[in-house]
PDB file of C-alpha atoms and ligand atoms in Angstrom:
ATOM      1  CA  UNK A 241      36.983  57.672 -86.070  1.00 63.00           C
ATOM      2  CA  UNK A 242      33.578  58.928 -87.490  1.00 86.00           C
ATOM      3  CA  UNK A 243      32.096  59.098 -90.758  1.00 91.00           C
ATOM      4  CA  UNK A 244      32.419  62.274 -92.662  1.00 95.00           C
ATOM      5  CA  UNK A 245      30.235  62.478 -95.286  1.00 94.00           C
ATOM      6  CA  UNK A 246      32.465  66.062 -95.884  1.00 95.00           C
ATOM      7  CA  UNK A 247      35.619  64.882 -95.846  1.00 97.00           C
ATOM      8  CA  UNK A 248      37.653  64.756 -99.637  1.00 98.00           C
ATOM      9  CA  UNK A 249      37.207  61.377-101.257  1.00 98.00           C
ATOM     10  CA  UNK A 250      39.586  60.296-104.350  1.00 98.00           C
ATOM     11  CA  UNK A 251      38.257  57.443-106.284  1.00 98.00           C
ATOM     12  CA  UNK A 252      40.034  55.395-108.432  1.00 98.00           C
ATOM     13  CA  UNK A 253      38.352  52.371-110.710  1.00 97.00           C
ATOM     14  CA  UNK A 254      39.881  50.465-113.354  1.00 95.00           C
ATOM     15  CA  UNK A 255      40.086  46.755-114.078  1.00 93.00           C
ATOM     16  CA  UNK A 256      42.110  44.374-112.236  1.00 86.00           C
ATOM     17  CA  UNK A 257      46.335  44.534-112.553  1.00 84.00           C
ATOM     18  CA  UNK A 258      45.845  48.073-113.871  1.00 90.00           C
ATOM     19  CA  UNK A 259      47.705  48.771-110.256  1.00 89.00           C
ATOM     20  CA  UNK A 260      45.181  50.736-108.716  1.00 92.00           C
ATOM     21  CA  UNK A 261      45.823  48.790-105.362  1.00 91.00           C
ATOM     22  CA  UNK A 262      49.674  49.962-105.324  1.00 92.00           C
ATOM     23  CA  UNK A 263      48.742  53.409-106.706  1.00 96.00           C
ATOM     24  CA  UNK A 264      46.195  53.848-103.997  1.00 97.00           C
ATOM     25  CA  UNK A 265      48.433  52.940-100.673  1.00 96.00           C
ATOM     26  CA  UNK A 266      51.071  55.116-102.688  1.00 97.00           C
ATOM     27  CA  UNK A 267      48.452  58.012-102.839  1.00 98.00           C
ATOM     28  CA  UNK A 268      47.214  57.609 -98.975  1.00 97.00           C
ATOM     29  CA  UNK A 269      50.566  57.488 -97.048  1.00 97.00           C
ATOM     30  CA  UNK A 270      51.285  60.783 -99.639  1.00 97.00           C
ATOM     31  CA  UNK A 271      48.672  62.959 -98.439  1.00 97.00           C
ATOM     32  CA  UNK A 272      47.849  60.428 -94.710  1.00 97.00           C
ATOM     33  CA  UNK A 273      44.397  59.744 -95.649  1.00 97.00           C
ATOM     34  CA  UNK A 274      42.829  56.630 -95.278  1.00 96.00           C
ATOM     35  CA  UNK A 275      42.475  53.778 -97.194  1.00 96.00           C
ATOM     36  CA  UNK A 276      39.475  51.543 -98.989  1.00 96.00           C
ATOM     37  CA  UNK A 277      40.606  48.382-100.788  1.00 96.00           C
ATOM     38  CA  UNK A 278      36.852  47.719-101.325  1.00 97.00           C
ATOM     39  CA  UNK A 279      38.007  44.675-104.126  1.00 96.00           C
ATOM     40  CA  UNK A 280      38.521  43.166-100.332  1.00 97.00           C
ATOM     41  CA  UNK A 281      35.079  43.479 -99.423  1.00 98.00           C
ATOM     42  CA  UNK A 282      33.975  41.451-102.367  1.00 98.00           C
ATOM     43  CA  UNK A 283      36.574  38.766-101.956  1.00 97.00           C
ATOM     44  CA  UNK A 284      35.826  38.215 -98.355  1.00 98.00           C
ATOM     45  CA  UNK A 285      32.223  37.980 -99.756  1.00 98.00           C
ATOM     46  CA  UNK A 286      32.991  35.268-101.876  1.00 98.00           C
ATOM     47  CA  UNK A 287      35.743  33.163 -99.341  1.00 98.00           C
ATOM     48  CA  UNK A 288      33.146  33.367 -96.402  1.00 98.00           C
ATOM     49  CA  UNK A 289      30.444  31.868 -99.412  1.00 98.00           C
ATOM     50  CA  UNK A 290      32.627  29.263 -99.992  1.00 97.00           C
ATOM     51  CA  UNK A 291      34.010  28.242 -96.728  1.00 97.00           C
ATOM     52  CA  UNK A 292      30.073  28.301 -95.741  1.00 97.00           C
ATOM     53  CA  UNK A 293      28.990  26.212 -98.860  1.00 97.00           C
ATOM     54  CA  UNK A 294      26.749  29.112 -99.639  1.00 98.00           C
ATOM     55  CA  UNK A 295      26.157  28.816-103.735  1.00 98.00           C
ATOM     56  CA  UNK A 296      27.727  31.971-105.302  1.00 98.00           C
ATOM     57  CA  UNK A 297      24.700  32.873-107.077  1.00 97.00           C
ATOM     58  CA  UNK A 298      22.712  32.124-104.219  1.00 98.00           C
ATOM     59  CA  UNK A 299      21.876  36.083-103.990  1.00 98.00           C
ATOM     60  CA  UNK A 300      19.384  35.699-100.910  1.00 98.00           C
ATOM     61  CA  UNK A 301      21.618  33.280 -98.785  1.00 98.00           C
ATOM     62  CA  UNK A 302      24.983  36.036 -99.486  1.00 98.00           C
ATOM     63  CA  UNK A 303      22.979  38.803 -98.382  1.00 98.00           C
ATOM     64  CA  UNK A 304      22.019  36.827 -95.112  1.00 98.00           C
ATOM     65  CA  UNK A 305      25.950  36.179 -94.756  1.00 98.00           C
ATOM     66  CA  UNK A 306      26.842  39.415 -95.241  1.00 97.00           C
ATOM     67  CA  UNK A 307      24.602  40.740 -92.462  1.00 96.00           C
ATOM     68  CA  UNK A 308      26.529  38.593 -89.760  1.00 96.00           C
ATOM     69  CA  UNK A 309      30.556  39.345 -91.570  1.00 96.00           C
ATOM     70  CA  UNK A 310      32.706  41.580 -88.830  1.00 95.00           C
ATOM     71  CA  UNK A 311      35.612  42.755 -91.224  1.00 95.00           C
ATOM     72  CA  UNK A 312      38.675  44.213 -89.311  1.00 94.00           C
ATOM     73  CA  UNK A 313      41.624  45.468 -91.910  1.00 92.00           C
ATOM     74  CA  UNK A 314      44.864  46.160 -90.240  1.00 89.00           C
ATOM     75  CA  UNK A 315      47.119  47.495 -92.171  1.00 84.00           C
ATOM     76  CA  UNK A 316      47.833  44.026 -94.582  1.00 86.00           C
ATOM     77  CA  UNK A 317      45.540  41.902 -92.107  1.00 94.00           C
ATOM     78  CA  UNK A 318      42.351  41.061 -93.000  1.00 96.00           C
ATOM     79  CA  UNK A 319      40.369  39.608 -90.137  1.00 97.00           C
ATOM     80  CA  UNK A 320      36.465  38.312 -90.393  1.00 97.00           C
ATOM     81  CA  UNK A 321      34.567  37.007 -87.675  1.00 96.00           C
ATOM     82  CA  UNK A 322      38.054  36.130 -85.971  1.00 96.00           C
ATOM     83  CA  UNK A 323      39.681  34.575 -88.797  1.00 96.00           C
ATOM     84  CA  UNK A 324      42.761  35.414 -90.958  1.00 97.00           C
ATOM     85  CA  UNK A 325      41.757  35.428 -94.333  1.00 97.00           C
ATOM     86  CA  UNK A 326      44.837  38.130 -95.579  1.00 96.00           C
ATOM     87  CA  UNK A 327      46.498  35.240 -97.869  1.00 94.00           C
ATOM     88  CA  UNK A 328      42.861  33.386 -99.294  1.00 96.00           C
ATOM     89  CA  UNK A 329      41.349  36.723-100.352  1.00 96.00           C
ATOM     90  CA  UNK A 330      44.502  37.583-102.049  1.00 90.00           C
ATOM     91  CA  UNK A 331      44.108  34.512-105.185  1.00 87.00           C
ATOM     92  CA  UNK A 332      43.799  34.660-109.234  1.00 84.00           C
ATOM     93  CA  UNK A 333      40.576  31.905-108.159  1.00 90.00           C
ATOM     94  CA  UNK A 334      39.296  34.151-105.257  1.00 95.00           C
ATOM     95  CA  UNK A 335      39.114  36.857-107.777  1.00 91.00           C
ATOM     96  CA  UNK A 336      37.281  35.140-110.300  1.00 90.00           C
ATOM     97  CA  UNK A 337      34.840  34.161-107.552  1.00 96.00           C
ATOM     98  CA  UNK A 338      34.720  38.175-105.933  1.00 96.00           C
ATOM     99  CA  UNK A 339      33.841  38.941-109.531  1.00 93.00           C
ATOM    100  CA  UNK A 340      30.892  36.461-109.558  1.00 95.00           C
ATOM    101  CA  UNK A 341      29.116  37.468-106.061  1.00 97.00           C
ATOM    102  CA  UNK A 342      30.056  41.054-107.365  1.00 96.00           C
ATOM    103  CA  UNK A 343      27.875  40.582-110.429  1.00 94.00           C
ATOM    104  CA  UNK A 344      24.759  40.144-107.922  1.00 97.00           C
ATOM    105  CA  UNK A 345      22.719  43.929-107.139  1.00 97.00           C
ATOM    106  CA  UNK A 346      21.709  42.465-103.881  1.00 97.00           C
ATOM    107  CA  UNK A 347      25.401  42.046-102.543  1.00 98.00           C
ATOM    108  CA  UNK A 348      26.725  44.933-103.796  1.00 97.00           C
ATOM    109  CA  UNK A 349      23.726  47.065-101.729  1.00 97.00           C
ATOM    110  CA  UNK A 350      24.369  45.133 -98.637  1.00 97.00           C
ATOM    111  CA  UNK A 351      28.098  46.107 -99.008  1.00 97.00           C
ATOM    112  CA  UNK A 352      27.333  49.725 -99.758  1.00 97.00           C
ATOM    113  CA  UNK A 353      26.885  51.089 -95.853  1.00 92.00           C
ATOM    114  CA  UNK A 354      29.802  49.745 -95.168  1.00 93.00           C
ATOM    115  CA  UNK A 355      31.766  51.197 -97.989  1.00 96.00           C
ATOM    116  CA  UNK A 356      30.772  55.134 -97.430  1.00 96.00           C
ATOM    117  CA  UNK A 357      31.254  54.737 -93.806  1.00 94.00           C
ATOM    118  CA  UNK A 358      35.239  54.761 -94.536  1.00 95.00           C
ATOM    119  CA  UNK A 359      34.871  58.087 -95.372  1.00 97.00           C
ATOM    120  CA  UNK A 360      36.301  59.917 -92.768  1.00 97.00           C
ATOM    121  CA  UNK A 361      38.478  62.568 -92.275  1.00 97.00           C
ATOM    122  CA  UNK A 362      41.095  63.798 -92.873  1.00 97.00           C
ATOM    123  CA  UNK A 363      40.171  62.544 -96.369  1.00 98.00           C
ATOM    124  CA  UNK A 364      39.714  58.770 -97.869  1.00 98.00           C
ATOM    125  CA  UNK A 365      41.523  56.954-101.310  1.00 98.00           C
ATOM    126  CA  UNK A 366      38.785  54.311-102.494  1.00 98.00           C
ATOM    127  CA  UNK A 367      39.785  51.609-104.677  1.00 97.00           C
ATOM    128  CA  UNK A 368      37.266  49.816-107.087  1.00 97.00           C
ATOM    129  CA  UNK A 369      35.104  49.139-110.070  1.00 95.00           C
ATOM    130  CA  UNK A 370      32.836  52.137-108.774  1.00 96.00           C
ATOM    131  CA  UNK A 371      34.262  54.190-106.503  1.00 97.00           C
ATOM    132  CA  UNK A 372      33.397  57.049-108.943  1.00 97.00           C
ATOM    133  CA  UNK A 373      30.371  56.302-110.792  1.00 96.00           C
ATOM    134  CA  UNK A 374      28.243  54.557-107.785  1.00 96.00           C
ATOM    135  CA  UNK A 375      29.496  55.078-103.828  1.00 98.00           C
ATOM    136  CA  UNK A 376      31.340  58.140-104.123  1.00 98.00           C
ATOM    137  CA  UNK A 377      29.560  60.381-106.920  1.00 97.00           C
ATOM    138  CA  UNK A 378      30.454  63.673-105.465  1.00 97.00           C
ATOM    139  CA  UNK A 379      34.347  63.165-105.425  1.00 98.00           C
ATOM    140  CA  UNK A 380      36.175  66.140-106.767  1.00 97.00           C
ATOM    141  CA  UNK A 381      39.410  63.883-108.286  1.00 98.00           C
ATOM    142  CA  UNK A 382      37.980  60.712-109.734  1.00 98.00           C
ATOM    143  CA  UNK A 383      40.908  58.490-111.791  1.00 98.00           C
ATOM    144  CA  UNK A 384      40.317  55.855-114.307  1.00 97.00           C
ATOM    145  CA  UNK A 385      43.134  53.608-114.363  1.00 97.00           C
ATOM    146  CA  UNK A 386      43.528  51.640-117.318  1.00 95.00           C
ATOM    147  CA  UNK A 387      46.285  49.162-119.271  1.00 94.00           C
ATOM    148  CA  UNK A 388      46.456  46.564-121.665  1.00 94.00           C
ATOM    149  CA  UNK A 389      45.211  42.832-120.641  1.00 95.00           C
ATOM    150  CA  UNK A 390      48.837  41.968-121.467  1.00 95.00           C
ATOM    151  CA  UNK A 391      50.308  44.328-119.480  1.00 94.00           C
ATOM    152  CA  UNK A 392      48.137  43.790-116.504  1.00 94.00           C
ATOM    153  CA  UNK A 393      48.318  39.994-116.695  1.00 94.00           C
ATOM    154  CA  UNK A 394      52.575  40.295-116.923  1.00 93.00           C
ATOM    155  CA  UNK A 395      52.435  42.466-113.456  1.00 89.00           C
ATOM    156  CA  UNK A 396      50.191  39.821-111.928  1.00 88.00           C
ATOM    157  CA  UNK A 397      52.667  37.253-112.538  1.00 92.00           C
ATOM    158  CA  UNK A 398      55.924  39.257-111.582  1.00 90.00           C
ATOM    159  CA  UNK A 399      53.622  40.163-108.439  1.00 85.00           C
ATOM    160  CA  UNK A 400      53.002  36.595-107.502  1.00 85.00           C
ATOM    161  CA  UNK A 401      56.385  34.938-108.397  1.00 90.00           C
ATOM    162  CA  UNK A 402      57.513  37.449-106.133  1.00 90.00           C
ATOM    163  CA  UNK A 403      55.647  36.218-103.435  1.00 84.00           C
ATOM    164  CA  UNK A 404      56.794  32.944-104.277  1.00 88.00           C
ATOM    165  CA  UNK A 405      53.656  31.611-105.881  1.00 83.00           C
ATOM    166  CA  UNK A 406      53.839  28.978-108.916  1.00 85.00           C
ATOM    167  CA  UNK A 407      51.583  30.735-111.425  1.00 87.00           C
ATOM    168  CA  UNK A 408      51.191  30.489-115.655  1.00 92.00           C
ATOM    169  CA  UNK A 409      51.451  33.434-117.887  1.00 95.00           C
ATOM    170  CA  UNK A 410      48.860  32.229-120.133  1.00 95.00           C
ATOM    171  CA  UNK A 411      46.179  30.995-117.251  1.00 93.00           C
ATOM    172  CA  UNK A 412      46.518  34.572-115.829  1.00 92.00           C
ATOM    173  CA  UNK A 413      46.008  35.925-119.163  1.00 95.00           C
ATOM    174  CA  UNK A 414      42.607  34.319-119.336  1.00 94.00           C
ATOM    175  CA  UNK A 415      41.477  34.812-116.358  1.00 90.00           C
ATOM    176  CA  UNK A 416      42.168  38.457-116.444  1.00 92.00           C
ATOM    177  CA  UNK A 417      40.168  38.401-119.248  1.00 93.00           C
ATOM    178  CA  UNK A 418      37.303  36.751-118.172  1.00 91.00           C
ATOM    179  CA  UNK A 419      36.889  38.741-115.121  1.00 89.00           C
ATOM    180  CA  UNK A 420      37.181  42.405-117.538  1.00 92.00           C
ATOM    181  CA  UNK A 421      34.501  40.867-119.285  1.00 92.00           C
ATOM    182  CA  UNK A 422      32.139  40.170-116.174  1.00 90.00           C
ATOM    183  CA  UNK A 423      33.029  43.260-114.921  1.00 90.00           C
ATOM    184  CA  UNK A 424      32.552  45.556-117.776  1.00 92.00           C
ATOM    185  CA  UNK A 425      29.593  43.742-118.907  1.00 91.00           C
ATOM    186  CA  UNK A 426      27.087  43.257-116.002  1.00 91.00           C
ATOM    187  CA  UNK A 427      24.090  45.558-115.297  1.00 91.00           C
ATOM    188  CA  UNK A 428      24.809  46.777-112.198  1.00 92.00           C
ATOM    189  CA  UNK A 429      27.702  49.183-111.419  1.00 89.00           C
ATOM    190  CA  UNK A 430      29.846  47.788-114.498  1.00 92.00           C
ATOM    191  CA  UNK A 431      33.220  48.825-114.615  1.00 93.00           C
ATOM    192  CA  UNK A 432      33.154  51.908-116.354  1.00 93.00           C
ATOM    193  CA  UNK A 433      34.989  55.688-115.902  1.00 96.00           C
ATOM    194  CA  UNK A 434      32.516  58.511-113.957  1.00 97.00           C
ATOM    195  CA  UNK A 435      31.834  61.044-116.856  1.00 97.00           C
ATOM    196  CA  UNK A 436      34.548  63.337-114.941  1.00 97.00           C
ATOM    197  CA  UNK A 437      37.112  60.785-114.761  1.00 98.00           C
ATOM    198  CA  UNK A 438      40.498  61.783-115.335  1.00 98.00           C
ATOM    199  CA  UNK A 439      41.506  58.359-117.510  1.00 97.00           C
ATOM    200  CA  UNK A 440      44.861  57.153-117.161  1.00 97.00           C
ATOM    201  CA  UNK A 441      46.656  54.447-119.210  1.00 95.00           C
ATOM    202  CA  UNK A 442      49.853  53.565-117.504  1.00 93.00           C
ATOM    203  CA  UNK A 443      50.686  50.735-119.854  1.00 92.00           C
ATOM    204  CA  UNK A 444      53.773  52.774-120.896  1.00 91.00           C
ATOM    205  CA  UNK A 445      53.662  54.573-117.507  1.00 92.00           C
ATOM    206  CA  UNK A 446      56.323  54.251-114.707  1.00 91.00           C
ATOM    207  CA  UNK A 447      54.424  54.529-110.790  1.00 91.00           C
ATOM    208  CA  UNK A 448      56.138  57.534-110.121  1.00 95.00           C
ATOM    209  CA  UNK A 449      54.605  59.133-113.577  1.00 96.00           C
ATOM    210  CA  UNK A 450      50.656  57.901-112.902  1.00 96.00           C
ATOM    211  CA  UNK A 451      51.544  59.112-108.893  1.00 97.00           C
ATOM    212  CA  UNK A 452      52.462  62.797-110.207  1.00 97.00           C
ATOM    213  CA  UNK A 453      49.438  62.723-112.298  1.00 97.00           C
ATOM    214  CA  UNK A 454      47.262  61.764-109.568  1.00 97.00           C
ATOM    215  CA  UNK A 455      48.660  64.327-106.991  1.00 97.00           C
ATOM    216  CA  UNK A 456      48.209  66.853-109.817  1.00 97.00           C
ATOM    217  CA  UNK A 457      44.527  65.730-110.233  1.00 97.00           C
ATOM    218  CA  UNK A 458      44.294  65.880-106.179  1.00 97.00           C
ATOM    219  CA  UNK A 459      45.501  69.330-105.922  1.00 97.00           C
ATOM    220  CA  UNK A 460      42.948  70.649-108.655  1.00 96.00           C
ATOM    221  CA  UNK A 461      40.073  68.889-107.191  1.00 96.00           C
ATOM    222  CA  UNK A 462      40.812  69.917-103.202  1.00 96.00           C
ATOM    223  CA  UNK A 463      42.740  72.650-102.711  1.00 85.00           C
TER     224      UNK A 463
HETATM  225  O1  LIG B  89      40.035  44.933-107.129  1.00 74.35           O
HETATM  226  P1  LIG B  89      39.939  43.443-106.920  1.00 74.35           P
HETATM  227  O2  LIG B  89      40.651  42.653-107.963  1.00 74.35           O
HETATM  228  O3  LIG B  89      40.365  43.053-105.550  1.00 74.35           O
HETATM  229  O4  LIG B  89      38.377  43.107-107.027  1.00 74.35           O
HETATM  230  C1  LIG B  89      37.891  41.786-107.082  1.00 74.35           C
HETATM  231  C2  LIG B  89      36.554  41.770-107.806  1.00 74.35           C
HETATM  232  O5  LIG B  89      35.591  42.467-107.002  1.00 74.35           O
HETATM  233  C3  LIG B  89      36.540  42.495-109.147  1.00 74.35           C
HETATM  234  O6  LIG B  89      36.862  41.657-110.236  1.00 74.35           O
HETATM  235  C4  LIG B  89      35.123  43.008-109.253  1.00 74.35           C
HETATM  236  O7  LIG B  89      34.263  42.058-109.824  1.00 74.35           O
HETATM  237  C5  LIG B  89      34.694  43.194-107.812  1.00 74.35           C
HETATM  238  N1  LIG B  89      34.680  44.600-107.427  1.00 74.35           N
HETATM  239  C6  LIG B  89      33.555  45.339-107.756  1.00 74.35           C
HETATM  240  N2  LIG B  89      33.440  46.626-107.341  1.00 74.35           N
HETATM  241  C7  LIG B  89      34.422  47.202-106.635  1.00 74.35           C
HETATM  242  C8  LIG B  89      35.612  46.483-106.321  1.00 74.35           C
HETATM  243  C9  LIG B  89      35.706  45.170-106.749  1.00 74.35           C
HETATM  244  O8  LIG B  89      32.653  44.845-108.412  1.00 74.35           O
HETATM  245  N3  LIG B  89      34.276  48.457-106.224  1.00 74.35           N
END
């Protein structure tokens, strides 16, 4: 499949747990479009960094990395350089990390190619930090997704008891926490809404309510 830099893009940022990555796969299969987890890309970043003892500030060495990473996603499988690294991206720890190399203008221009090359038609869902302010400007149905730390960090645990992970409340709180702040805060690309953001704060929100919202928001933008 080729890049289409015409085909629709809709973007949608917020800050981790907001539940942007179930929103997103929800929103794809909907209207068959394709699919950018691009928190992925960062992750893998920081896993192949660590597995390769490569500093995580070490901005020069990451962007060297990066240069030599084949990424493969299928469906839930995330393969790089002919490794599985599905389950090790998908950590509280590998998220703090992904939010460290993330921080770093070098990686996140090295990454950027890659990112704009998923769009492709018939149309793309991209979900990140800045989707809408920074790789896909020209979107015509940006969403903010927002909710409260608390809320976020309570969905991260139900997510990964679920899976059958031991995790603390409180520890998930903070770390939730520290990675809003990194994000929000850092020069480059910080999370923020796209002036024409449609901002959504699903604390109170079922899925099924933020997914009607969003196909509203779809069908004003592209249709
Ligand atoms: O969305 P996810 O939690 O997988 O993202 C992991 C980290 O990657 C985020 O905390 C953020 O620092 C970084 N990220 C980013 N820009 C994106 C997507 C993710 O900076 N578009």
């Amino acid at each position: 499949m080729q890049h289409d830099p015409l085909a629709p893009v809709v973007t949608i940022d917020g800050p981790g747990g907001s539940g942007k990555g179930t929103l997103s796969s929800l929103v794809a299969a909907k209207l068959g479009w394709h699919l950018l987890d691009s928190g992925a890309l960062y992750r893998i970043v920081a896993v192949s960094a660590q597995s390769q003892a490569i500093d995580l500030e070490d901005e020069n060495a990451l962007v060297v990395m990066i240069a030599d990473l084949q990424i493969a996603f299928a469906g839930d499988i995330v393969d790089v350089n002919g490794k599985d690294l599905s389950d090790i991206i998908r950590t509280e720890e590998t998220g703090v990390a992904a939010s460290r190399v993330a921080a770093l203008p070098g990686v996140r221009d090295a990454i950027l190619a890659l990112q704009k090359s998923f769009q492709r038609a018939p149309g793309l869902v991209a979900d990140g930090r800045d989707m809408g302010t920074v790789v896909f400007p020209h979107s015509k149905a940006k969403i903010f997704l927002d909710a409260s730390a608390e809320a976020r960090a309570d969905r991260r645990y139900k997510q990964l008891k679920n899976k059958g992970l031991s995790v603390n409340l409180r520890d998930l709180l903070e770390q939730i926490q520290e990675r809003d702040a990194r994000d929000r805060g850092r020069a480059v690309a910080p999370l923020k809404p796209a002036a024409d953001a449609l901002i959504i704060d699903s604390t109170q929100m079922t899925i099924e309510e933020v997914l009607e919202t969003v196909m509203t928001e779809v069908t004003k933008g592209y249709s």
